[in-house]
Short mmCIF file of C-alpha atoms and ligand atoms in Angstrom, two decimals:
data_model
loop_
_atom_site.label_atom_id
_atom_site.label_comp_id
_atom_site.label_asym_id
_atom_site.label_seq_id
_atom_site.Cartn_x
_atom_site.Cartn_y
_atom_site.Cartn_z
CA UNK A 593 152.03 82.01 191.86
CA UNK A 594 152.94 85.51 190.05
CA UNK A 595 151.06 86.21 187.33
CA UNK A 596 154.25 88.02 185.23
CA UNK A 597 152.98 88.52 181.98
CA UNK A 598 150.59 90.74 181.11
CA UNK A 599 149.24 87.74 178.80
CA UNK A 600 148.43 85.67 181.45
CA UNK A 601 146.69 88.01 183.66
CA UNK A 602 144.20 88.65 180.35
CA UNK A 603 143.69 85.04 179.48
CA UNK A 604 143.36 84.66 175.90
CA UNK A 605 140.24 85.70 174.07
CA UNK A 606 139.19 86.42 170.62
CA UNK A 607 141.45 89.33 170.31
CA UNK A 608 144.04 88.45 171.79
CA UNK A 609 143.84 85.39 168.65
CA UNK A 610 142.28 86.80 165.81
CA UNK A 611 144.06 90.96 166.27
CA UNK A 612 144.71 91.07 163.01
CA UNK A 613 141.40 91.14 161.50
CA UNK A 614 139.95 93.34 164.78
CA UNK A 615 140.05 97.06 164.56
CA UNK A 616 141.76 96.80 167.40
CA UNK A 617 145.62 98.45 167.65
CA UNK A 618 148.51 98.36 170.12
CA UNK A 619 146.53 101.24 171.79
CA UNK A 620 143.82 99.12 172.64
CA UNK A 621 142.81 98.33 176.38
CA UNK A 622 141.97 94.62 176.26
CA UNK A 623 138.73 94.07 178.08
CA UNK A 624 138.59 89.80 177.79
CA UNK A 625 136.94 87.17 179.92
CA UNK A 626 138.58 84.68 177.87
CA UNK A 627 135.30 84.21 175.60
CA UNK A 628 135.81 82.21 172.14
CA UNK A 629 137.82 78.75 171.63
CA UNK A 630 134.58 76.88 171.70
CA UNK A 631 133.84 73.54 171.10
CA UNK A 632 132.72 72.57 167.52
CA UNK A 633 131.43 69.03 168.33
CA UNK A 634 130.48 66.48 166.21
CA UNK A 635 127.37 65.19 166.67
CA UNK A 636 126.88 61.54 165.04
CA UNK A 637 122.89 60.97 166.43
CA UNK A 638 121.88 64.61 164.87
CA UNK A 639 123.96 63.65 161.47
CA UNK A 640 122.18 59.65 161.58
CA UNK A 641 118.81 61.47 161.81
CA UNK A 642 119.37 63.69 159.41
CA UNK A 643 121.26 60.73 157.28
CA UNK A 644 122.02 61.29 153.53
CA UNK A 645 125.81 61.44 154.40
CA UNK A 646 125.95 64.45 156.05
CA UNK A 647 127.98 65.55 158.66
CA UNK A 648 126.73 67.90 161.42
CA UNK A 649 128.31 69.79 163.55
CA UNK A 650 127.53 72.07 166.52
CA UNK A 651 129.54 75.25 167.65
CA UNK A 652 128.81 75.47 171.12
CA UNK A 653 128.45 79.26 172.18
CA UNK A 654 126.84 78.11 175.47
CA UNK A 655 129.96 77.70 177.16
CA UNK A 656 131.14 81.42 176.58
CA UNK A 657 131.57 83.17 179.98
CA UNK A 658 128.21 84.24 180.08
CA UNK A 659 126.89 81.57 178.14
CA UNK A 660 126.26 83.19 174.70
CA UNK A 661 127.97 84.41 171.66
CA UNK A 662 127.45 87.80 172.51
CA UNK A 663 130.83 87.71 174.39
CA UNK A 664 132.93 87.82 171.29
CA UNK A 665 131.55 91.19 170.18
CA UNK A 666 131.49 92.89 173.54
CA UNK A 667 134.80 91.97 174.07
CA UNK A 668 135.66 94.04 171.08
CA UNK A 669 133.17 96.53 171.78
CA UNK A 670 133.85 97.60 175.61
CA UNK A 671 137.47 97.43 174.63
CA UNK A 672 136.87 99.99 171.83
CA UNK A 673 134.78 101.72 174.10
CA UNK A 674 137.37 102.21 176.48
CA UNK A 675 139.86 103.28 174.37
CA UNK A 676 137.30 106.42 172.96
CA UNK A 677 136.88 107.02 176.88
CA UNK A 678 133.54 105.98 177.67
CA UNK A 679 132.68 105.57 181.41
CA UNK A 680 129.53 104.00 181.05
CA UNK A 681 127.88 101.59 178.81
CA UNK A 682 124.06 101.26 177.53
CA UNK A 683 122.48 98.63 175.82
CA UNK A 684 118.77 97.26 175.08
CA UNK A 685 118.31 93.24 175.52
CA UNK A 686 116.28 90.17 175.08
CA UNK A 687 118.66 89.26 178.00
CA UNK A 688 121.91 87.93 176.75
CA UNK A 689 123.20 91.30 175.84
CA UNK A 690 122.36 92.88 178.46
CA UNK A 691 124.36 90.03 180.84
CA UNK A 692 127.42 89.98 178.74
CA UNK A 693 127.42 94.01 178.46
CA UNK A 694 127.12 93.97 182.39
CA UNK A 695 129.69 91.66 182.82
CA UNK A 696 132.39 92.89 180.44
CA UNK A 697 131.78 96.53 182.04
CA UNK A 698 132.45 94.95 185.56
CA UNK A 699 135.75 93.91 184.25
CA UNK A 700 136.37 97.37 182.45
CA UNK A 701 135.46 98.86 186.09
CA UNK A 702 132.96 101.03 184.07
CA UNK A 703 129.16 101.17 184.49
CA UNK A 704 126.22 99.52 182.61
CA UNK A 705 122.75 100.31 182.03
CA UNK A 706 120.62 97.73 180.22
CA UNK A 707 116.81 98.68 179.16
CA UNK A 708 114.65 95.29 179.25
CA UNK A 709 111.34 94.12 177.82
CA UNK A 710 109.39 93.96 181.31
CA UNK A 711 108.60 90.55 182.28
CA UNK A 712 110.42 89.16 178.83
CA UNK A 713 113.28 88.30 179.76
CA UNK A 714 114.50 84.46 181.31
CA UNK A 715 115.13 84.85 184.79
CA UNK A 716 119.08 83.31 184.59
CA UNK A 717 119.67 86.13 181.87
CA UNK A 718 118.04 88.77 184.31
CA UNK A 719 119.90 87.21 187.20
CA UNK A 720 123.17 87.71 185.94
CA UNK A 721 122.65 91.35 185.39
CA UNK A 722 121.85 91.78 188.63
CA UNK A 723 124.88 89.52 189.65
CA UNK A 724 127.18 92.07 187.30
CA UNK A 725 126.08 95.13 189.20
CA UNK A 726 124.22 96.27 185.75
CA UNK A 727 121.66 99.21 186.38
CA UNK A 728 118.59 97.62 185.27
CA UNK A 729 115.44 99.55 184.00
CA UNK A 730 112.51 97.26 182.94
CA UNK A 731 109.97 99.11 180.06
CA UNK A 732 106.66 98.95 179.62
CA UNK A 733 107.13 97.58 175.26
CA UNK A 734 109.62 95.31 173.99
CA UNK A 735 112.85 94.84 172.48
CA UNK A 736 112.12 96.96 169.53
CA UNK A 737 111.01 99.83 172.21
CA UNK A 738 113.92 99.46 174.30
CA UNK A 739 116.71 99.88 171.17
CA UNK A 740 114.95 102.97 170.23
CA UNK A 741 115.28 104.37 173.88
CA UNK A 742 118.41 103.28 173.67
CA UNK A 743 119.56 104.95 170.07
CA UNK A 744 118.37 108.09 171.20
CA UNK A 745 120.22 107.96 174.68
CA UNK A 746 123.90 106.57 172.60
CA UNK A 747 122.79 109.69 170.34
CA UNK A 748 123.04 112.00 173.85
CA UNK A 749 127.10 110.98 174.02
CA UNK A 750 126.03 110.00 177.29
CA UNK A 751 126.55 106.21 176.92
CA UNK A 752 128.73 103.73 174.49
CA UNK A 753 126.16 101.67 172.85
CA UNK A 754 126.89 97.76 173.25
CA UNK A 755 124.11 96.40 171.18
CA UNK A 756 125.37 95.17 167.19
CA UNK A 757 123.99 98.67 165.92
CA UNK A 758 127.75 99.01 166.73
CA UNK A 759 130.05 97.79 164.33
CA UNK A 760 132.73 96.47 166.68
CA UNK A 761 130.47 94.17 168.53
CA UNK A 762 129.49 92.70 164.81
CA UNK A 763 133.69 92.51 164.26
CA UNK A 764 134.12 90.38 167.11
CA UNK A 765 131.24 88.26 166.85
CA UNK A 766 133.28 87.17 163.03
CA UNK A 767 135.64 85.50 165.36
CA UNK A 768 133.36 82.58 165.72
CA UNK A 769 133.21 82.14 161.91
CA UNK A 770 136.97 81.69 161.92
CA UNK A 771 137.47 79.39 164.76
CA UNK A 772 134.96 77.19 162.40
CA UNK A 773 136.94 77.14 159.51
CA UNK A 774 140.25 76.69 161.32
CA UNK A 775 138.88 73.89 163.08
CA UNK A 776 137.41 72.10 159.55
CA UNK A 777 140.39 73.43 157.95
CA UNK A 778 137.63 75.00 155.34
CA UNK A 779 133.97 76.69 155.63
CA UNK A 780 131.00 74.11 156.23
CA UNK A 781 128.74 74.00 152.96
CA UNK A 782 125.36 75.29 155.20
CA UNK A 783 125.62 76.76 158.43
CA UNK A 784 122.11 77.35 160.29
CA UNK A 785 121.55 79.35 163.31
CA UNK A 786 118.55 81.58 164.78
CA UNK A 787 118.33 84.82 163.56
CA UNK A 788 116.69 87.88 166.10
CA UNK A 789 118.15 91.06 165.31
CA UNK A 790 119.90 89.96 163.00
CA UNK A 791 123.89 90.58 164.21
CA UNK A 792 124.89 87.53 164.35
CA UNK A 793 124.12 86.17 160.52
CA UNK A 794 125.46 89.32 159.52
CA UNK A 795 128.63 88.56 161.68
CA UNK A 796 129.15 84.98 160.75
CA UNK A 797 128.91 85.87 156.94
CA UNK A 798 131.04 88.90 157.27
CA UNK A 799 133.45 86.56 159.20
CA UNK A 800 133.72 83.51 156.17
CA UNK A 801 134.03 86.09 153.70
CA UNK A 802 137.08 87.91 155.32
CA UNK A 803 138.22 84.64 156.10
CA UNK A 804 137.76 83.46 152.48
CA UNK A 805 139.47 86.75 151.13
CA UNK A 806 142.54 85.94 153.37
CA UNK A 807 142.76 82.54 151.24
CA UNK A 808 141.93 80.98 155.01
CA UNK A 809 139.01 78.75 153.04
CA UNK A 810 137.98 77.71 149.42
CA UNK A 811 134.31 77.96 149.78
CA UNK A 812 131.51 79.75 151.51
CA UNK A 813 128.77 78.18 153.22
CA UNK A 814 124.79 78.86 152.30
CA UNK A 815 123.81 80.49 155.21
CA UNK A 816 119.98 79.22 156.24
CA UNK A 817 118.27 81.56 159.25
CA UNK A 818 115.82 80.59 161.45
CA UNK A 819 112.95 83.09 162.79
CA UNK A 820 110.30 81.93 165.52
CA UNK A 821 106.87 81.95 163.37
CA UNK A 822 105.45 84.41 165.93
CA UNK A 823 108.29 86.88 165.40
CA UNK A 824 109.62 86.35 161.96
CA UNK A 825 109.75 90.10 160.40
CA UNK A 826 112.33 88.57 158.08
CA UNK A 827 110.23 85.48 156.87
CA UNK A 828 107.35 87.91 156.56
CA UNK A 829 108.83 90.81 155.01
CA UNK A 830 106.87 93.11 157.37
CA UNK A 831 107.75 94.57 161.25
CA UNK A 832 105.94 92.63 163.17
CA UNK A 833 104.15 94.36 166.14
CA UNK A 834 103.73 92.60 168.98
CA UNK A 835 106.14 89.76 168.39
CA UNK A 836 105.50 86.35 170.35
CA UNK A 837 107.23 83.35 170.85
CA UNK A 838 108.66 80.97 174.05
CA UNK A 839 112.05 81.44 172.29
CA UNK A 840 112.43 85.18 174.73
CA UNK A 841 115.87 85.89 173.43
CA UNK A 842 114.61 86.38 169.36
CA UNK A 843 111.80 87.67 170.38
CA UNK A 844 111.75 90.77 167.67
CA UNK A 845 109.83 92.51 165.44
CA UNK A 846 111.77 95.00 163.71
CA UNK A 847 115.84 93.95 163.43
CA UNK A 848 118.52 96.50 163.46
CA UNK A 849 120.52 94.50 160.74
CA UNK A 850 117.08 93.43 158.74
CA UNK A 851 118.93 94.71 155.50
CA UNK A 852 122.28 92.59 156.43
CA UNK A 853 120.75 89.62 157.08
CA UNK A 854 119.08 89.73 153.59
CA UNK A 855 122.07 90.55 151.65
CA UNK A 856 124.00 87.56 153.76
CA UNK A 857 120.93 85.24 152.44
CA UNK A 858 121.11 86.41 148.79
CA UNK A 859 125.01 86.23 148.85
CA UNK A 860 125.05 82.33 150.12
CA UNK A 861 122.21 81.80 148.38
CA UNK A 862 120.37 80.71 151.41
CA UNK A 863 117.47 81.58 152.95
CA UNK A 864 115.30 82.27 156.03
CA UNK A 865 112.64 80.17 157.60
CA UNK A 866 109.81 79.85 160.24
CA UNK A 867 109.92 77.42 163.26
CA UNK A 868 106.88 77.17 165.84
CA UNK A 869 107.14 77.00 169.54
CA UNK A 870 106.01 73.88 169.59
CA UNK A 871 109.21 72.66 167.24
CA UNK A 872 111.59 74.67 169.66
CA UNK A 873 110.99 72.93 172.52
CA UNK A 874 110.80 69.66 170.70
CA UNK A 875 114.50 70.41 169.20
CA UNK A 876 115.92 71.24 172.29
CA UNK A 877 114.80 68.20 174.41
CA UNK A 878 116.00 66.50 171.41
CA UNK A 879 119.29 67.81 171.17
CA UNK A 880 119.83 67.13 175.28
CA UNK A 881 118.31 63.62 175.00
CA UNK A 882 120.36 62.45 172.50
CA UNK A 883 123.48 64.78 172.44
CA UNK A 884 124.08 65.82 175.53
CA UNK A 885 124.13 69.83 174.36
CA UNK A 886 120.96 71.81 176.57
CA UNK A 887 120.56 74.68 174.24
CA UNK A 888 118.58 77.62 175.09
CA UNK A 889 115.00 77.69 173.47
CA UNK A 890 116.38 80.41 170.58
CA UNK A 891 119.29 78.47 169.89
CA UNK A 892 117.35 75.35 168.95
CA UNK A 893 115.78 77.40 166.80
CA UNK A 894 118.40 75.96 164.53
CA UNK A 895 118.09 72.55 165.09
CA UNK A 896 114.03 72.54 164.56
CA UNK A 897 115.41 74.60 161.35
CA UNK A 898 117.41 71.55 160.37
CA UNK A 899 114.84 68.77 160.82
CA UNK A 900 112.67 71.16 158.91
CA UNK A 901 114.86 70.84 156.19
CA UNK A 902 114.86 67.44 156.60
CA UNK A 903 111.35 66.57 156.96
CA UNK A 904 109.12 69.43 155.25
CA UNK A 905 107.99 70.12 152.03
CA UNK A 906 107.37 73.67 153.01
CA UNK A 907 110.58 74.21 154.34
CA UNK A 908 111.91 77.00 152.54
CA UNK A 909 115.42 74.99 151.81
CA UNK A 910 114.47 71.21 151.49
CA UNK A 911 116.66 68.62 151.67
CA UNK A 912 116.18 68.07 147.38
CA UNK A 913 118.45 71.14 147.44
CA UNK A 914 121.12 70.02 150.68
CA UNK A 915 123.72 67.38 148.51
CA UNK A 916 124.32 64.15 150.17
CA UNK A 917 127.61 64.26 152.41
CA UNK A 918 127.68 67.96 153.06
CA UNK A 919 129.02 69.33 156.00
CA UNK A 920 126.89 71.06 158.47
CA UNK A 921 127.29 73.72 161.09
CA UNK A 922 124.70 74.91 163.51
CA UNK A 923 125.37 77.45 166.18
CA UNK A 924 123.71 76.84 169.73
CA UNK A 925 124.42 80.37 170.53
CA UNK A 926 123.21 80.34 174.15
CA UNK A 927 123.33 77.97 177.40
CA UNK A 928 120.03 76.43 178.26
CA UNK A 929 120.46 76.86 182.13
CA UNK A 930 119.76 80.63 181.44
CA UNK A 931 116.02 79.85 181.17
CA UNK A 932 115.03 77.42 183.28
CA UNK A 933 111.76 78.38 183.68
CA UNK A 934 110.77 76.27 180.66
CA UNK A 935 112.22 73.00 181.65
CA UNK A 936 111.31 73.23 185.13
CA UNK A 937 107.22 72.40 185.02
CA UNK A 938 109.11 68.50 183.99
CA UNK A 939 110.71 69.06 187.84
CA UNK A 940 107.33 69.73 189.70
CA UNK A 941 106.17 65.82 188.82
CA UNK A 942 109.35 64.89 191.06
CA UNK A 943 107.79 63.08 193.93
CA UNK A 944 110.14 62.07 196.88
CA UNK A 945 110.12 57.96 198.02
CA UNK A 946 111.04 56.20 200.80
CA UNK A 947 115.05 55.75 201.53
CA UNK A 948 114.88 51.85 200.84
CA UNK A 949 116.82 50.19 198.11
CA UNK A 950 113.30 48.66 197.13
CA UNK A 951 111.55 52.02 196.41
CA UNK A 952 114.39 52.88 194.58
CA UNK A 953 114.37 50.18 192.50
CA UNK A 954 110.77 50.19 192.24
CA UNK A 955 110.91 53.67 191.05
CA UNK A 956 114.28 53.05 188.18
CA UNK A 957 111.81 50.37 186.86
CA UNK A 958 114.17 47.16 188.05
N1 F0G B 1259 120.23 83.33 170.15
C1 F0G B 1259 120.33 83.90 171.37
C2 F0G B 1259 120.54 83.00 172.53
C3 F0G B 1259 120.24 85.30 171.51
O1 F0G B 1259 120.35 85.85 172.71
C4 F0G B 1259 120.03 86.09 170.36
C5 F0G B 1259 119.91 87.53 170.46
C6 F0G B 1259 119.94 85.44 169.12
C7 F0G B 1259 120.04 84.07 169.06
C8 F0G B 1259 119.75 86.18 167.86
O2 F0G B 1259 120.91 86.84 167.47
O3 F0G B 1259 120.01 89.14 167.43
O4 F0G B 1259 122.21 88.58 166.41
O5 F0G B 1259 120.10 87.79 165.37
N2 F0G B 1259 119.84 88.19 171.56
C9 F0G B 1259 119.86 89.64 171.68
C10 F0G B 1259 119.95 90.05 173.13
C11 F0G B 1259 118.83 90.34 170.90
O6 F0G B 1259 119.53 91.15 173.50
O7 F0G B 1259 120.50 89.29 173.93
P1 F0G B 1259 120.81 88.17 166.61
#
């Protein structure tokens, strides 16, 4: 079959939707993989264990083309780029970046360097670069080393730079807020989500507010942000050196939009919080187990965010302060199969039986 329309042979994405609040113009080279229109699921076994009436949703960025949210701002960001004339793209990454940026500039037909924490970054995130044809240049320092590499490089005019230091990739990555409220038909009353560099809480709040100034919705949600305790600059109030956690993708010490992410917290009258490895990985075998969703370990970031709520004194936004029967949005922002590493040490215990129907059953526990 023909593909006549110039529509089709895109596939719709988020700018193709939402044009009208994109800078984007009829002069605009689409560059779209047909990110966005994810699922917001309901997830009745996360809103039972968190009870008091509440509803809780979860976006699912996972199944972006990728596999992460990042998607909706470089769509809007290699397109822009393109349209300025860049031939080559640049970007620093904890490893979704960089596979998005390498993707969307395979579909531009331009080229893409990505600058990489050495030995940081989870191997199906580093695998896709490769897959995209990215150029790939591993440092020896992390994320916060490789954005200032980059910064001065974008500064050369040799490169567009991809990461949310550029505002279109912070304009598309609104999109997401929208599809949420069209979908509840209003904003959620808290929506929770990991915060690295910071982009994306500064996206999603940008994105209700526009939304909200368009009449589109008749509230605003608290926005609550979740930092791993071993990289929580935020939290802390203080860059953060040598920033640790298993969560790879937020694993950063001094974020780009560290002053956005405040004002977003002090606008909603939310806040940020600390989650340890250790309630990570418990939140995202969780969320598998008993919703089906395998979440990335930075994306359940929000989920051990929400039981901390739930459970904790200490949590910075307690449950005394959540009302009963409020609705509830967390973002997974990124696919768990991009870092299997973690989940795979549960594989090595597999031993292989005999063929027989009897060491099968022996084995099910019949
Ligand atoms: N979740 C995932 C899966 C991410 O990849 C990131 C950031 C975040 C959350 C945090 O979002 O930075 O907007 O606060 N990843 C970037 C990268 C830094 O290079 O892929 P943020």
């Amino acid at each position: 079959m023909q593909a006549t329309n110039a529509k089709l042979r895109q596939g719709r994405g988020v700018i193709e939707h939402y044009c009208e609040y994109l800078p984007v113009s009829d002069s605009t080279p689409i560059i779209s993989l047909g990110e966005g229109d994810t699922p917001l699921l309901f997830c009745p076994q996360l809103s039972k264990r968190v009870g008091h009436g509440c509803e809780v949703f979860v976006k699912n960025e996972g199944v972006n083309p990728t596999g992460s949210f990042k998607d909706r701002g470089m769509t809007v960001a290699v397109s822009k780029a393109l349209e300025r004339g860049a031939t080559a793209l640049i970007c620093a990454s904890t490893g979704n970046t960089s596979a998005s940026a390498a993707a969307y500039a395979a579909r531009a037909g331009i080229s893409c360097a990505v600058v990489l924490p050495a030995g940081k970054i989870a191997s199906g995130k580093l695998l896709q670069a490769f897959a995209y044809g990215a150029k790939i240049v591993a440092i020896d320092g992390n994320f916060d080393d490789a954005l200032r590499i980059v910064r001065e490089l974008g500064e050369r005019g040799d490169f567009a730079i991809v990461n949310s230091i550029n505002p279109d990739r912070i304009a598309g990555q609104k999109t997401a807020a929208f599809e949420i409220v069209d979908a509840l038909g209003n904003a959620p009353d808290f929506h929770l989500l990991p915060v690295g560099n910071a982009g994306n809480i500064t996206a999603y709040w940008a994105g209700y507010r526009a939304y909200n100034a368009h009449q589109r919705s008749t509230k605003l949600p608290v926005m609550l942000g979740f930092q791993a305790a071993g990289a929580a600059p935020i939290f802390y109030n203080r860059i953060v050196e040598t920033p640790e956690t298993i969560a790879s993708a937020i694993r950063i010490g001094n974020p780009a939009s560290w002053k956005q992410a405040r004002a977003a917290i002090a606008e909603s009258h939310g806040a940020i919080d600390i989650v340890s490895d250790e309630e990570i990985l418990a939140a995202q075998k969780w969320l598998a187990q008993h919703e089906g969703i395998l979440a990335e370990p930075a994306s359940a970031a929000a989920i051990a965010g929400l039981f901390k709520c739930r459970n904790s004194n200490e949590a910075a936004y307690s449950f005394q302060k959540i009302p009963d029967g409020s609705g509830i949005v967390c973002t997974i922002t990124g696919h768990g199969l991009k870092d299997p590493d973690i989940i795979s040490q549960r594989m090595k215990e597999l031993e292989p039986v005999a063929a027989t129907v009897t060491d099968v059953r022996r084995v099910i526990g019949l």
